Amino acid sequence: MELTARSAYASTAANSRGRRHDEPPPEHRSEFQRDRDRIVHSAAFRRLEYKTQVFVNHEGDMFRTRLTHSIEVAQIARSVARILGVNEVLAETIALAHDLGHTPFGHAGQDALNQCMRDHGGFEHNLQSLRIVDQLEEKYAEFDGLNLTFETREGILKHCSADNARQLGELGERFLKKQQPGLEAQITNIADEIAYNNHDIDDGLRAGLINIEQLCEIQLFREQHETVMATYPSLQRRRAIHEIIRRMINRQVSDLIETTREHLAAAAPQSRNDILDQPAPLAGFSKPMQTMNRELKQFLRNHLYRHYRVHRMTSKARSIIRALFDSFLDDPLLLPPEAQHKAAELEAETGISGRARAVADYIAGMTDRYAIQEYERIFTPAKLT
Ligand code: MG
């Protein structure tokens, strides 16, 4: 029941490599719709509402959260997948799941947790997303995790070291064989980039950390700024910003569609396997757009992610994660019962690294505000709970 997949190289239920645990096919949905629905009903998905990428959740209600970001990615990925004749439901599914493994406090949290886990196998949000859908969600009677299709799991695992790939069985194979993921995963990957670059500009402007004059240094913004100002010279600032950003997104999406179409025409894949066997991903930007995109990312790194106000926040986030990790690892009795039980279980299997993994799972699952509350409960003498 794949209503939208049209091309011979689209992922379909028929060419799917299936689920880890056999299940009867869904009655009223496609296999990928079932995956999507399981993700939407997961606890990790709900928590995305209170997790952030650049700004901390409590800084304001107007900023993107991981939840709204995932929805924006899904919406871009769906449109592109549909027009390129591949499975838009799978693209949407991967988009909704792609950030499930993120720690609280965005990139700062992930870096801090990775540091903490240095001697215990490290921490990587991509692998954590997979760990959540494969193991950590406890909702179904017959299996741990969500038992998603191979293709959704493949899309979630964007990158992976050779060491980790070897431990992941058939899912890790493509990293060792240097194969590509399906086209739906490739599209979603770029949709993610389009979404966050553009919404970080929007949020950065709203927060007053960057301004329009600075942004006019970069070509992608400047071009659309000139068009909007020439067409609507007296447009109010907020509307002008939205008009510029929506045109930037459109420009990038159009480039992605055109370039990917050219690549598809040249490679002429006849099946999904032909997509996997390509030496490089077929979905991508043109050379000029790659250059403009690099310029945009560079700008955001220099002017937004390293802004002193953002940096103060990330520095604080790092301290919170580090302090929580050290305390829990040192004294698991500080953990709530369920996490304590997990820590004992994993420690029995792999020793101290198992205990550390359970602590990392607990911390990674926290929202920004929950991490702050836990920190206060443990370190602030006045808090007695
Ligand atoms: Mg993302």
mmCIF file of C-alpha atoms and ligand atoms in Angstrom:
data_model
loop_
_atom_site.group_PDB
_atom_site.id
_atom_site.type_symbol
_atom_site.label_atom_id
_atom_site.label_comp_id
_atom_site.label_asym_id
_atom_site.label_seq_id
_atom_site.Cartn_x
_atom_site.Cartn_y
_atom_site.Cartn_z
ATOM 1 C CA MET A 1 0.000 0.000 0.000
ATOM 2 C CA GLU A 2 2.609 2.564 -1.083
ATOM 3 C CA LEU A 3 0.537 5.340 -2.536
ATOM 4 C CA THR A 4 3.300 7.762 -3.341
ATOM 5 C CA ALA A 5 6.305 5.747 -4.449
ATOM 6 C CA ARG A 6 6.581 5.919 -8.194
ATOM 7 C CA SER A 7 10.085 5.366 -9.455
ATOM 8 C CA ALA A 8 11.768 1.984 -9.738
ATOM 9 C CA TYR A 9 14.407 3.108 -7.217
ATOM 10 C CA ALA A 10 11.982 4.221 -4.509
ATOM 11 C CA SER A 11 11.953 2.321 -1.213
ATOM 12 C CA THR A 12 8.775 0.282 -0.889
ATOM 13 C CA ALA A 13 7.352 -2.318 1.456
ATOM 14 C CA ALA A 14 8.034 -4.852 -1.305
ATOM 15 C CA ASN A 15 11.773 -4.143 -1.488
ATOM 16 C CA SER A 16 12.133 -3.495 2.263
ATOM 17 C CA ARG A 17 14.634 -5.560 4.225
ATOM 18 C CA GLY A 18 11.995 -5.827 6.909
ATOM 19 C CA ARG A 19 11.946 -5.548 10.693
ATOM 20 C CA ARG A 20 14.210 -7.171 13.251
ATOM 21 C CA HIS A 21 11.278 -9.016 14.774
ATOM 22 C CA ASP A 22 8.681 -10.398 12.383
ATOM 23 C CA GLU A 23 5.256 -8.846 12.621
ATOM 24 C CA PRO A 24 2.120 -9.295 10.526
ATOM 25 C CA PRO A 25 1.776 -6.506 7.929
ATOM 26 C CA PRO A 26 -0.299 -3.503 9.038
ATOM 27 C CA GLU A 27 -3.954 -3.592 8.019
ATOM 28 C CA HIS A 28 -4.697 0.011 7.241
ATOM 29 C CA ARG A 29 -1.295 1.598 6.753
ATOM 30 C CA SER A 30 1.884 1.028 4.829
ATOM 31 C CA GLU A 31 4.931 -0.373 6.656
ATOM 32 C CA PHE A 32 6.548 3.071 6.663
ATOM 33 C CA GLN A 33 3.392 4.745 7.924
ATOM 34 C CA ARG A 34 3.488 2.306 10.824
ATOM 35 C CA ASP A 35 7.093 3.316 11.511
ATOM 36 C CA ARG A 36 6.140 6.983 11.442
ATOM 37 C CA ASP A 37 3.216 6.438 13.806
ATOM 38 C CA ARG A 38 5.398 4.518 16.255
ATOM 39 C CA ILE A 39 7.894 7.370 16.280
ATOM 40 C CA VAL A 40 5.197 9.981 16.884
ATOM 41 C CA HIS A 41 3.881 7.918 19.808
ATOM 42 C CA SER A 42 7.314 7.445 21.398
ATOM 43 C CA ALA A 43 8.391 9.120 24.636
ATOM 44 C CA ALA A 44 11.601 10.343 22.984
ATOM 45 C CA PHE A 45 9.582 12.170 20.317
ATOM 46 C CA ARG A 46 7.467 13.999 22.893
ATOM 47 C CA ARG A 47 10.610 15.162 24.697
ATOM 48 C CA LEU A 48 11.831 16.913 21.541
ATOM 49 C CA GLU A 49 9.420 19.690 22.447
ATOM 50 C CA TYR A 50 11.673 20.721 25.301
ATOM 51 C CA LYS A 51 15.039 20.153 23.683
ATOM 52 C CA THR A 52 16.915 22.740 21.711
ATOM 53 C CA GLN A 53 19.604 23.094 19.115
ATOM 54 C CA VAL A 54 21.194 26.516 19.713
ATOM 55 C CA PHE A 55 19.085 28.280 22.300
ATOM 56 C CA VAL A 56 18.026 26.848 25.640
ATOM 57 C CA ASN A 57 14.347 26.056 25.855
ATOM 58 C CA HIS A 58 13.439 28.528 28.562
ATOM 59 C CA GLU A 59 14.936 31.471 26.651
ATOM 60 C CA GLY A 60 11.648 32.117 24.915
ATOM 61 C CA ASP A 61 8.609 30.563 23.324
ATOM 62 C CA MET A 62 9.373 31.930 19.878
ATOM 63 C CA PHE A 63 12.450 29.824 19.188
ATOM 64 C CA ARG A 64 12.600 26.513 17.400
ATOM 65 C CA THR A 65 12.769 23.391 19.456
ATOM 66 C CA ARG A 66 13.892 19.983 18.225
ATOM 67 C CA LEU A 67 10.225 19.146 17.745
ATOM 68 C CA THR A 68 9.397 22.062 15.458
ATOM 69 C CA HIS A 69 12.741 21.536 13.718
ATOM 70 C CA SER A 70 11.888 17.875 13.034
ATOM 71 C CA ILE A 71 8.506 18.900 11.624
ATOM 72 C CA GLU A 72 10.161 21.483 9.360
ATOM 73 C CA VAL A 73 12.626 18.858 8.122
ATOM 74 C CA ALA A 74 9.776 16.403 7.514
ATOM 75 C CA GLN A 75 7.869 18.965 5.504
ATOM 76 C CA ILE A 76 10.839 19.801 3.254
ATOM 77 C CA ALA A 77 11.845 16.142 2.885
ATOM 78 C CA ARG A 78 8.299 15.107 1.957
ATOM 79 C CA SER A 79 7.994 17.714 -0.774
ATOM 80 C CA VAL A 80 11.354 16.819 -2.311
ATOM 81 C CA ALA A 81 10.794 13.062 -2.067
ATOM 82 C CA ARG A 82 7.407 13.377 -3.691
ATOM 83 C CA ILE A 83 8.634 15.410 -6.629
ATOM 84 C CA LEU A 84 11.564 13.048 -7.180
ATOM 85 C CA GLY A 85 9.244 10.059 -7.215
ATOM 86 C CA VAL A 86 10.519 8.297 -4.130
ATOM 87 C CA ASN A 87 8.743 7.311 -0.935
ATOM 88 C CA GLU A 88 7.615 10.495 0.795
ATOM 89 C CA VAL A 89 6.283 8.638 3.831
ATOM 90 C CA LEU A 90 9.707 7.103 4.437
ATOM 91 C CA ALA A 91 11.379 10.510 4.022
ATOM 92 C CA GLU A 92 8.941 11.990 6.552
ATOM 93 C CA THR A 93 9.503 9.080 8.936
ATOM 94 C CA ILE A 94 13.276 9.456 8.879
ATOM 95 C CA ALA A 95 12.925 13.213 9.399
ATOM 96 C CA LEU A 96 10.698 12.798 12.457
ATOM 97 C CA ALA A 97 13.164 10.306 13.967
ATOM 98 C CA HIS A 98 16.457 11.926 13.001
ATOM 99 C CA ASP A 99 16.963 13.959 16.185
ATOM 100 C CA LEU A 100 15.514 11.552 18.783
ATOM 101 C CA GLY A 101 18.932 10.814 20.288
ATOM 102 C CA HIS A 102 19.909 14.395 20.984
ATOM 103 C CA THR A 103 20.963 15.335 24.484
ATOM 104 C CA PRO A 104 19.631 18.378 26.315
ATOM 105 C CA PHE A 105 21.324 21.710 25.395
ATOM 106 C CA GLY A 106 21.965 20.923 21.747
ATOM 107 C CA HIS A 107 25.484 20.556 20.412
ATOM 108 C CA ALA A 108 27.052 21.600 23.718
ATOM 109 C CA GLY A 109 25.279 18.773 25.528
ATOM 110 C CA GLN A 110 26.324 16.218 22.945
ATOM 111 C CA ASP A 111 29.984 17.312 23.101
ATOM 112 C CA ALA A 112 29.963 17.241 26.893
ATOM 113 C CA LEU A 113 28.410 13.779 27.062
ATOM 114 C CA ASN A 114 30.830 12.489 24.438
ATOM 115 C CA GLN A 115 33.697 13.777 26.592
ATOM 116 C CA CYS A 116 32.244 12.095 29.678
ATOM 117 C CA MET A 117 31.917 8.803 27.787
ATOM 118 C CA ARG A 118 35.436 8.986 26.322
ATOM 119 C CA ASP A 119 36.630 5.867 28.145
ATOM 120 C CA HIS A 120 33.326 4.039 27.752
ATOM 121 C CA GLY A 121 32.703 3.936 24.007
ATOM 122 C CA GLY A 122 31.831 7.611 23.479
ATOM 123 C CA PHE A 123 28.471 9.226 22.843
ATOM 124 C CA GLU A 124 27.115 10.056 19.413
ATOM 125 C CA HIS A 125 23.586 11.395 18.906
ATOM 126 C CA ASN A 126 23.100 9.449 15.682
ATOM 127 C CA LEU A 127 23.846 6.154 17.340
ATOM 128 C CA GLN A 128 21.742 7.225 20.294
ATOM 129 C CA SER A 129 18.736 7.807 18.003
ATOM 130 C CA LEU A 130 19.187 4.263 16.777
ATOM 131 C CA ARG A 131 19.602 2.952 20.330
ATOM 132 C CA ILE A 132 16.309 4.621 21.279
ATOM 133 C CA VAL A 133 14.306 3.100 18.438
ATOM 134 C CA ASP A 134 16.044 -0.300 18.696
ATOM 135 C CA GLN A 135 16.292 -0.742 22.462
ATOM 136 C CA LEU A 136 15.388 2.030 24.857
ATOM 137 C CA GLU A 137 11.708 2.665 24.141
ATOM 138 C CA GLU A 138 9.723 0.229 26.263
ATOM 139 C CA LYS A 139 6.212 0.177 24.862
ATOM 140 C CA TYR A 140 5.535 -3.066 23.080
ATOM 141 C CA ALA A 141 4.789 -6.454 24.589
ATOM 142 C CA GLU A 142 6.873 -8.503 22.211
ATOM 143 C CA PHE A 143 10.055 -6.505 21.736
ATOM 144 C CA ASP A 144 12.234 -3.717 23.095
ATOM 145 C CA GLY A 145 12.342 -0.534 21.035
ATOM 146 C CA LEU A 146 9.958 0.278 18.204
ATOM 147 C CA ASN A 147 10.919 -2.545 15.821
ATOM 148 C CA LEU A 148 11.177 -0.205 12.820
ATOM 149 C CA THR A 149 11.937 -1.224 9.242
ATOM 150 C CA PHE A 150 15.532 -1.527 8.081
ATOM 151 C CA GLU A 151 15.103 1.473 5.754
ATOM 152 C CA THR A 152 13.985 3.835 8.544
ATOM 153 C CA ARG A 153 16.853 2.672 10.773
ATOM 154 C CA GLU A 154 19.296 3.079 7.887
ATOM 155 C CA GLY A 155 18.063 6.637 7.397
ATOM 156 C CA ILE A 156 18.477 7.458 11.093
ATOM 157 C CA LEU A 157 22.095 6.283 11.061
ATOM 158 C CA LYS A 158 23.552 9.092 8.964
ATOM 159 C CA HIS A 159 27.163 8.457 9.809
ATOM 160 C CA CYS A 160 29.074 5.918 11.822
ATOM 161 C CA SER A 161 32.694 5.000 12.502
ATOM 162 C CA ALA A 162 34.068 1.738 11.125
ATOM 163 C CA ASP A 163 34.385 0.408 14.689
ATOM 164 C CA ASN A 164 30.774 1.073 15.492
ATOM 165 C CA ALA A 165 29.661 -0.155 12.066
ATOM 166 C CA ARG A 166 31.223 -3.547 12.761
ATOM 167 C CA GLN A 167 29.070 -3.878 15.868
ATOM 168 C CA LEU A 168 25.868 -2.979 14.065
ATOM 169 C CA GLY A 169 25.561 -6.064 11.875
ATOM 170 C CA GLU A 170 23.696 -5.592 8.608
ATOM 171 C CA LEU A 171 22.864 -1.979 9.394
ATOM 172 C CA GLY A 172 26.559 -1.141 9.653
ATOM 173 C CA GLU A 173 27.477 -2.931 6.435
ATOM 174 C CA ARG A 174 27.058 0.038 4.159
ATOM 175 C CA PHE A 175 29.699 2.038 6.016
ATOM 176 C CA LEU A 176 32.199 -0.779 5.594
ATOM 177 C CA LYS A 177 31.255 -1.368 1.957
ATOM 178 C CA LYS A 178 31.141 2.399 1.294
ATOM 179 C CA GLN A 179 27.554 2.201 0.044
ATOM 180 C CA GLN A 180 24.952 4.956 0.096
ATOM 181 C CA PRO A 181 21.647 4.939 1.976
ATOM 182 C CA GLY A 182 18.349 5.048 0.048
ATOM 183 C CA LEU A 183 17.407 8.243 -1.759
ATOM 184 C CA GLU A 184 14.796 9.080 0.903
ATOM 185 C CA ALA A 185 17.531 9.152 3.568
ATOM 186 C CA GLN A 186 19.808 11.240 1.347
ATOM 187 C CA ILE A 187 17.051 13.784 0.747
ATOM 188 C CA THR A 188 16.181 13.996 4.439
ATOM 189 C CA ASN A 189 19.803 14.600 5.315
ATOM 190 C CA ILE A 190 19.922 17.698 3.129
ATOM 191 C CA ALA A 191 16.446 18.794 4.201
ATOM 192 C CA ASP A 192 17.840 18.806 7.766
ATOM 193 C CA GLU A 193 20.625 21.154 6.719
ATOM 194 C CA ILE A 194 18.280 23.462 4.795
ATOM 195 C CA ALA A 195 15.926 23.608 7.772
ATOM 196 C CA TYR A 196 18.460 24.369 10.497
ATOM 197 C CA ASN A 197 20.566 26.869 8.572
ATOM 198 C CA ASN A 198 17.516 28.912 7.725
ATOM 199 C CA HIS A 199 15.786 28.720 11.065
ATOM 200 C CA ASP A 200 18.994 29.539 12.886
ATOM 201 C CA ILE A 201 19.120 32.780 10.878
ATOM 202 C CA ASP A 202 15.525 33.469 11.835
ATOM 203 C CA ASP A 203 16.031 32.667 15.531
ATOM 204 C CA GLY A 204 19.377 34.506 15.591
ATOM 205 C CA LEU A 205 17.740 37.643 14.226
ATOM 206 C CA ARG A 206 14.871 37.351 16.681
ATOM 207 C CA ALA A 207 17.292 36.999 19.579
ATOM 208 C CA GLY A 208 19.201 40.053 18.372
ATOM 209 C CA LEU A 209 22.462 38.103 18.111
ATOM 210 C CA ILE A 210 22.917 38.811 14.403
ATOM 211 C CA ASN A 211 21.520 41.564 12.195
ATOM 212 C CA ILE A 212 20.407 42.076 8.616
ATOM 213 C CA GLU A 213 23.446 44.199 7.713
ATOM 214 C CA GLN A 214 25.791 41.380 8.737
ATOM 215 C CA LEU A 215 23.685 38.808 6.904
ATOM 216 C CA CYS A 216 23.955 40.832 3.682
ATOM 217 C CA GLU A 217 27.615 39.751 3.621
ATOM 218 C CA ILE A 218 26.491 36.312 2.494
ATOM 219 C CA GLN A 219 25.310 35.800 -1.056
ATOM 220 C CA LEU A 220 22.367 33.517 -0.365
ATOM 221 C CA PHE A 221 20.803 36.078 1.980
ATOM 222 C CA ARG A 222 21.871 39.183 0.051
ATOM 223 C CA GLU A 223 20.235 38.042 -3.203
ATOM 224 C CA GLN A 224 16.858 37.438 -1.595
ATOM 225 C CA HIS A 225 17.157 40.582 0.519
ATOM 226 C CA GLU A 226 17.648 42.657 -2.639
ATOM 227 C CA THR A 227 14.645 41.052 -4.339
ATOM 228 C CA VAL A 228 12.354 41.548 -1.356
ATOM 229 C CA MET A 229 13.473 45.171 -0.769
ATOM 230 C CA ALA A 230 13.055 46.013 -4.476
ATOM 231 C CA THR A 231 9.565 44.481 -4.587
ATOM 232 C CA TYR A 232 8.319 45.726 -1.188
ATOM 233 C CA PRO A 233 10.439 48.778 -0.219
ATOM 234 C CA SER A 234 8.422 49.657 2.883
ATOM 235 C CA LEU A 235 7.714 46.174 4.179
ATOM 236 C CA GLN A 236 7.728 45.837 7.958
ATOM 237 C CA ARG A 237 10.896 44.143 9.293
ATOM 238 C CA ARG A 238 9.410 40.867 10.563
ATOM 239 C CA ARG A 239 7.563 40.250 7.343
ATOM 240 C CA ALA A 240 10.628 41.126 5.302
ATOM 241 C CA ILE A 241 12.696 38.604 7.239
ATOM 242 C CA HIS A 242 10.121 35.910 6.664
ATOM 243 C CA GLU A 243 9.909 36.760 2.948
ATOM 244 C CA ILE A 244 13.703 36.542 2.635
ATOM 245 C CA ILE A 245 13.995 33.270 4.516
ATOM 246 C CA ARG A 246 11.175 31.553 2.688
ATOM 247 C CA ARG A 247 12.819 32.527 -0.601
ATOM 248 C CA MET A 248 16.167 31.193 0.620
ATOM 249 C CA ILE A 249 14.571 27.870 1.516
ATOM 250 C CA ASN A 250 12.818 27.750 -1.817
ATOM 251 C CA ARG A 251 16.047 28.522 -3.655
ATOM 252 C CA GLN A 252 17.864 25.699 -1.880
ATOM 253 C CA VAL A 253 15.022 23.226 -2.296
ATOM 254 C CA SER A 254 14.781 24.013 -6.034
ATOM 255 C CA ASP A 255 18.520 23.573 -6.413
ATOM 256 C CA LEU A 256 18.380 20.253 -4.554
ATOM 257 C CA ILE A 257 15.574 18.979 -6.809
ATOM 258 C CA GLU A 258 17.225 20.090 -10.063
ATOM 259 C CA THR A 259 20.683 18.831 -9.151
ATOM 260 C CA THR A 260 19.395 15.491 -7.880
ATOM 261 C CA ARG A 261 17.357 15.070 -11.070
ATOM 262 C CA GLU A 262 20.507 15.632 -13.125
ATOM 263 C CA HIS A 263 22.416 13.112 -11.041
ATOM 264 C CA LEU A 264 19.589 10.590 -11.406
ATOM 265 C CA ALA A 265 19.480 11.099 -15.170
ATOM 266 C CA ALA A 266 23.234 10.547 -15.442
ATOM 267 C CA ALA A 267 23.361 7.480 -13.167
ATOM 268 C CA ALA A 268 20.075 6.012 -14.477
ATOM 269 C CA PRO A 269 19.433 3.753 -11.458
ATOM 270 C CA GLN A 270 17.013 0.914 -12.179
ATOM 271 C CA SER A 271 16.406 -0.193 -8.609
ATOM 272 C CA ARG A 272 16.879 0.802 -5.000
ATOM 273 C CA ASN A 273 20.056 -1.259 -4.954
ATOM 274 C CA ASP A 274 21.453 0.818 -7.810
ATOM 275 C CA ILE A 275 21.097 3.894 -5.571
ATOM 276 C CA LEU A 276 23.021 2.161 -2.780
ATOM 277 C CA ASP A 277 25.843 1.114 -5.088
ATOM 278 C CA GLN A 278 26.644 4.643 -6.303
ATOM 279 C CA PRO A 279 30.090 5.954 -5.349
ATOM 280 C CA ALA A 280 28.505 9.101 -3.843
ATOM 281 C CA PRO A 281 25.026 10.234 -2.805
ATOM 282 C CA LEU A 282 22.840 11.251 -5.753
ATOM 283 C CA ALA A 283 20.869 13.806 -3.736
ATOM 284 C CA GLY A 284 22.748 17.055 -3.383
ATOM 285 C CA PHE A 285 23.280 20.707 -4.234
ATOM 286 C CA SER A 286 24.906 22.118 -7.363
ATOM 287 C CA LYS A 287 28.503 23.374 -7.075
ATOM 288 C CA PRO A 288 27.474 27.071 -6.804
ATOM 289 C CA MET A 289 24.885 26.211 -4.118
ATOM 290 C CA GLN A 290 27.461 24.169 -2.210
ATOM 291 C CA THR A 291 29.705 27.239 -2.141
ATOM 292 C CA MET A 292 26.883 29.517 -0.985
ATOM 293 C CA ASN A 293 25.817 26.985 1.591
ATOM 294 C CA ARG A 294 29.340 26.743 2.994
ATOM 295 C CA GLU A 295 29.452 30.521 3.244
ATOM 296 C CA LEU A 296 26.175 30.507 5.166
ATOM 297 C CA LYS A 297 27.361 27.818 7.580
ATOM 298 C CA GLN A 298 30.624 29.626 8.143
ATOM 299 C CA PHE A 299 28.696 32.808 8.915
ATOM 300 C CA LEU A 300 26.485 31.045 11.441
ATOM 301 C CA ARG A 301 29.488 29.448 13.113
ATOM 302 C CA ASN A 302 31.349 32.738 13.470
ATOM 303 C CA HIS A 303 28.494 35.077 14.295
ATOM 304 C CA LEU A 304 25.869 32.929 16.009
ATOM 305 C CA TYR A 305 27.220 29.687 17.476
ATOM 306 C CA ARG A 306 30.299 31.472 18.827
ATOM 307 C CA HIS A 307 28.448 34.568 19.999
ATOM 308 C CA TYR A 308 29.383 35.230 23.611
ATOM 309 C CA ARG A 309 25.806 34.957 24.786
ATOM 310 C CA VAL A 310 25.384 31.563 23.119
ATOM 311 C CA HIS A 311 28.799 30.541 24.368
ATOM 312 C CA ARG A 312 27.928 31.387 27.972
ATOM 313 C CA MET A 313 24.899 29.173 27.662
ATOM 314 C CA THR A 314 26.853 26.298 26.122
ATOM 315 C CA SER A 315 29.540 26.597 28.742
ATOM 316 C CA LYS A 316 26.915 26.388 31.486
ATOM 317 C CA ALA A 317 25.304 23.421 29.736
ATOM 318 C CA ARG A 318 28.622 21.603 29.636
ATOM 319 C CA SER A 319 29.091 22.078 33.378
ATOM 320 C CA ILE A 320 25.611 20.767 34.124
ATOM 321 C CA ILE A 321 26.048 17.637 31.980
ATOM 322 C CA ARG A 322 29.527 16.958 33.362
ATOM 323 C CA ALA A 323 28.426 17.404 36.970
ATOM 324 C CA LEU A 324 25.380 15.163 36.568
ATOM 325 C CA PHE A 325 27.387 12.482 34.796
ATOM 326 C CA ASP A 326 30.170 12.392 37.388
ATOM 327 C CA SER A 327 27.718 12.251 40.295
ATOM 328 C CA PHE A 328 25.584 9.473 38.839
ATOM 329 C CA LEU A 329 28.562 7.408 37.740
ATOM 330 C CA ASP A 330 30.195 7.776 41.123
ATOM 331 C CA ASP A 331 27.036 7.067 43.093
ATOM 332 C CA PRO A 332 24.263 5.293 41.141
ATOM 333 C CA LEU A 333 22.039 5.467 44.244
ATOM 334 C CA LEU A 334 21.401 9.081 43.230
ATOM 335 C CA LEU A 335 19.571 7.819 40.145
ATOM 336 C CA PRO A 336 15.801 7.339 40.203
ATOM 337 C CA PRO A 337 14.863 3.632 40.641
ATOM 338 C CA GLU A 338 14.299 2.784 36.989
ATOM 339 C CA ALA A 339 17.625 4.253 35.861
ATOM 340 C CA GLN A 340 19.331 2.654 38.861
ATOM 341 C CA HIS A 341 17.991 -0.712 37.830
ATOM 342 C CA LYS A 342 19.242 -0.192 34.254
ATOM 343 C CA ALA A 343 22.663 0.846 35.533
ATOM 344 C CA ALA A 344 22.949 -2.354 37.611
ATOM 345 C CA GLU A 345 21.781 -4.448 34.683
ATOM 346 C CA LEU A 346 24.290 -2.966 32.196
ATOM 347 C CA GLU A 347 27.056 -2.994 34.790
ATOM 348 C CA ALA A 348 26.516 -6.732 35.264
ATOM 349 C CA GLU A 349 27.036 -7.165 31.523
ATOM 350 C CA THR A 350 30.003 -4.904 30.784
ATOM 351 C CA GLY A 351 31.268 -3.503 34.081
ATOM 352 C CA ILE A 352 31.819 0.195 34.683
ATOM 353 C CA SER A 353 31.295 1.054 30.997
ATOM 354 C CA GLY A 354 27.846 -0.493 31.246
ATOM 355 C CA ARG A 355 27.066 1.677 34.249
ATOM 356 C CA ALA A 356 28.342 4.708 32.328
ATOM 357 C CA ARG A 357 26.153 3.818 29.338
ATOM 358 C CA ALA A 358 23.050 3.688 31.520
ATOM 359 C CA VAL A 359 23.957 7.088 33.008
ATOM 360 C CA ALA A 360 24.473 8.488 29.480
ATOM 361 C CA ASP A 361 21.084 7.085 28.405
ATOM 362 C CA TYR A 362 19.432 8.735 31.395
ATOM 363 C CA ILE A 363 21.102 12.099 30.792
ATOM 364 C CA ALA A 364 20.579 12.019 27.006
ATOM 365 C CA GLY A 365 16.871 11.444 27.586
ATOM 366 C CA MET A 366 16.537 14.614 29.678
ATOM 367 C CA THR A 367 14.970 17.782 28.331
ATOM 368 C CA ASP A 368 16.809 21.080 28.911
ATOM 369 C CA ARG A 369 14.638 22.026 31.845
ATOM 370 C CA TYR A 370 14.699 18.558 33.395
ATOM 371 C CA ALA A 371 18.512 18.581 33.318
ATOM 372 C CA ILE A 372 18.505 21.962 35.097
ATOM 373 C CA GLN A 373 16.018 20.663 37.675
ATOM 374 C CA GLU A 374 18.062 17.520 38.293
ATOM 375 C CA TYR A 375 21.160 19.646 38.722
ATOM 376 C CA GLU A 376 19.359 21.789 41.297
ATOM 377 C CA ARG A 377 17.947 18.772 43.118
ATOM 378 C CA ILE A 378 21.412 17.270 43.443
ATOM 379 C CA PHE A 379 23.632 20.299 44.008
ATOM 380 C CA THR A 380 21.506 23.075 45.480
ATOM 381 C CA PRO A 381 21.341 22.656 49.270
ATOM 382 C CA ALA A 382 18.027 24.510 49.530
ATOM 383 C CA LYS A 383 16.323 21.943 47.258
ATOM 384 C CA LEU A 384 15.374 18.953 49.363
ATOM 385 C CA THR A 385 13.662 16.667 46.853
HETATM 386 MG MG MG B 1 18.344 17.943 12.723
#
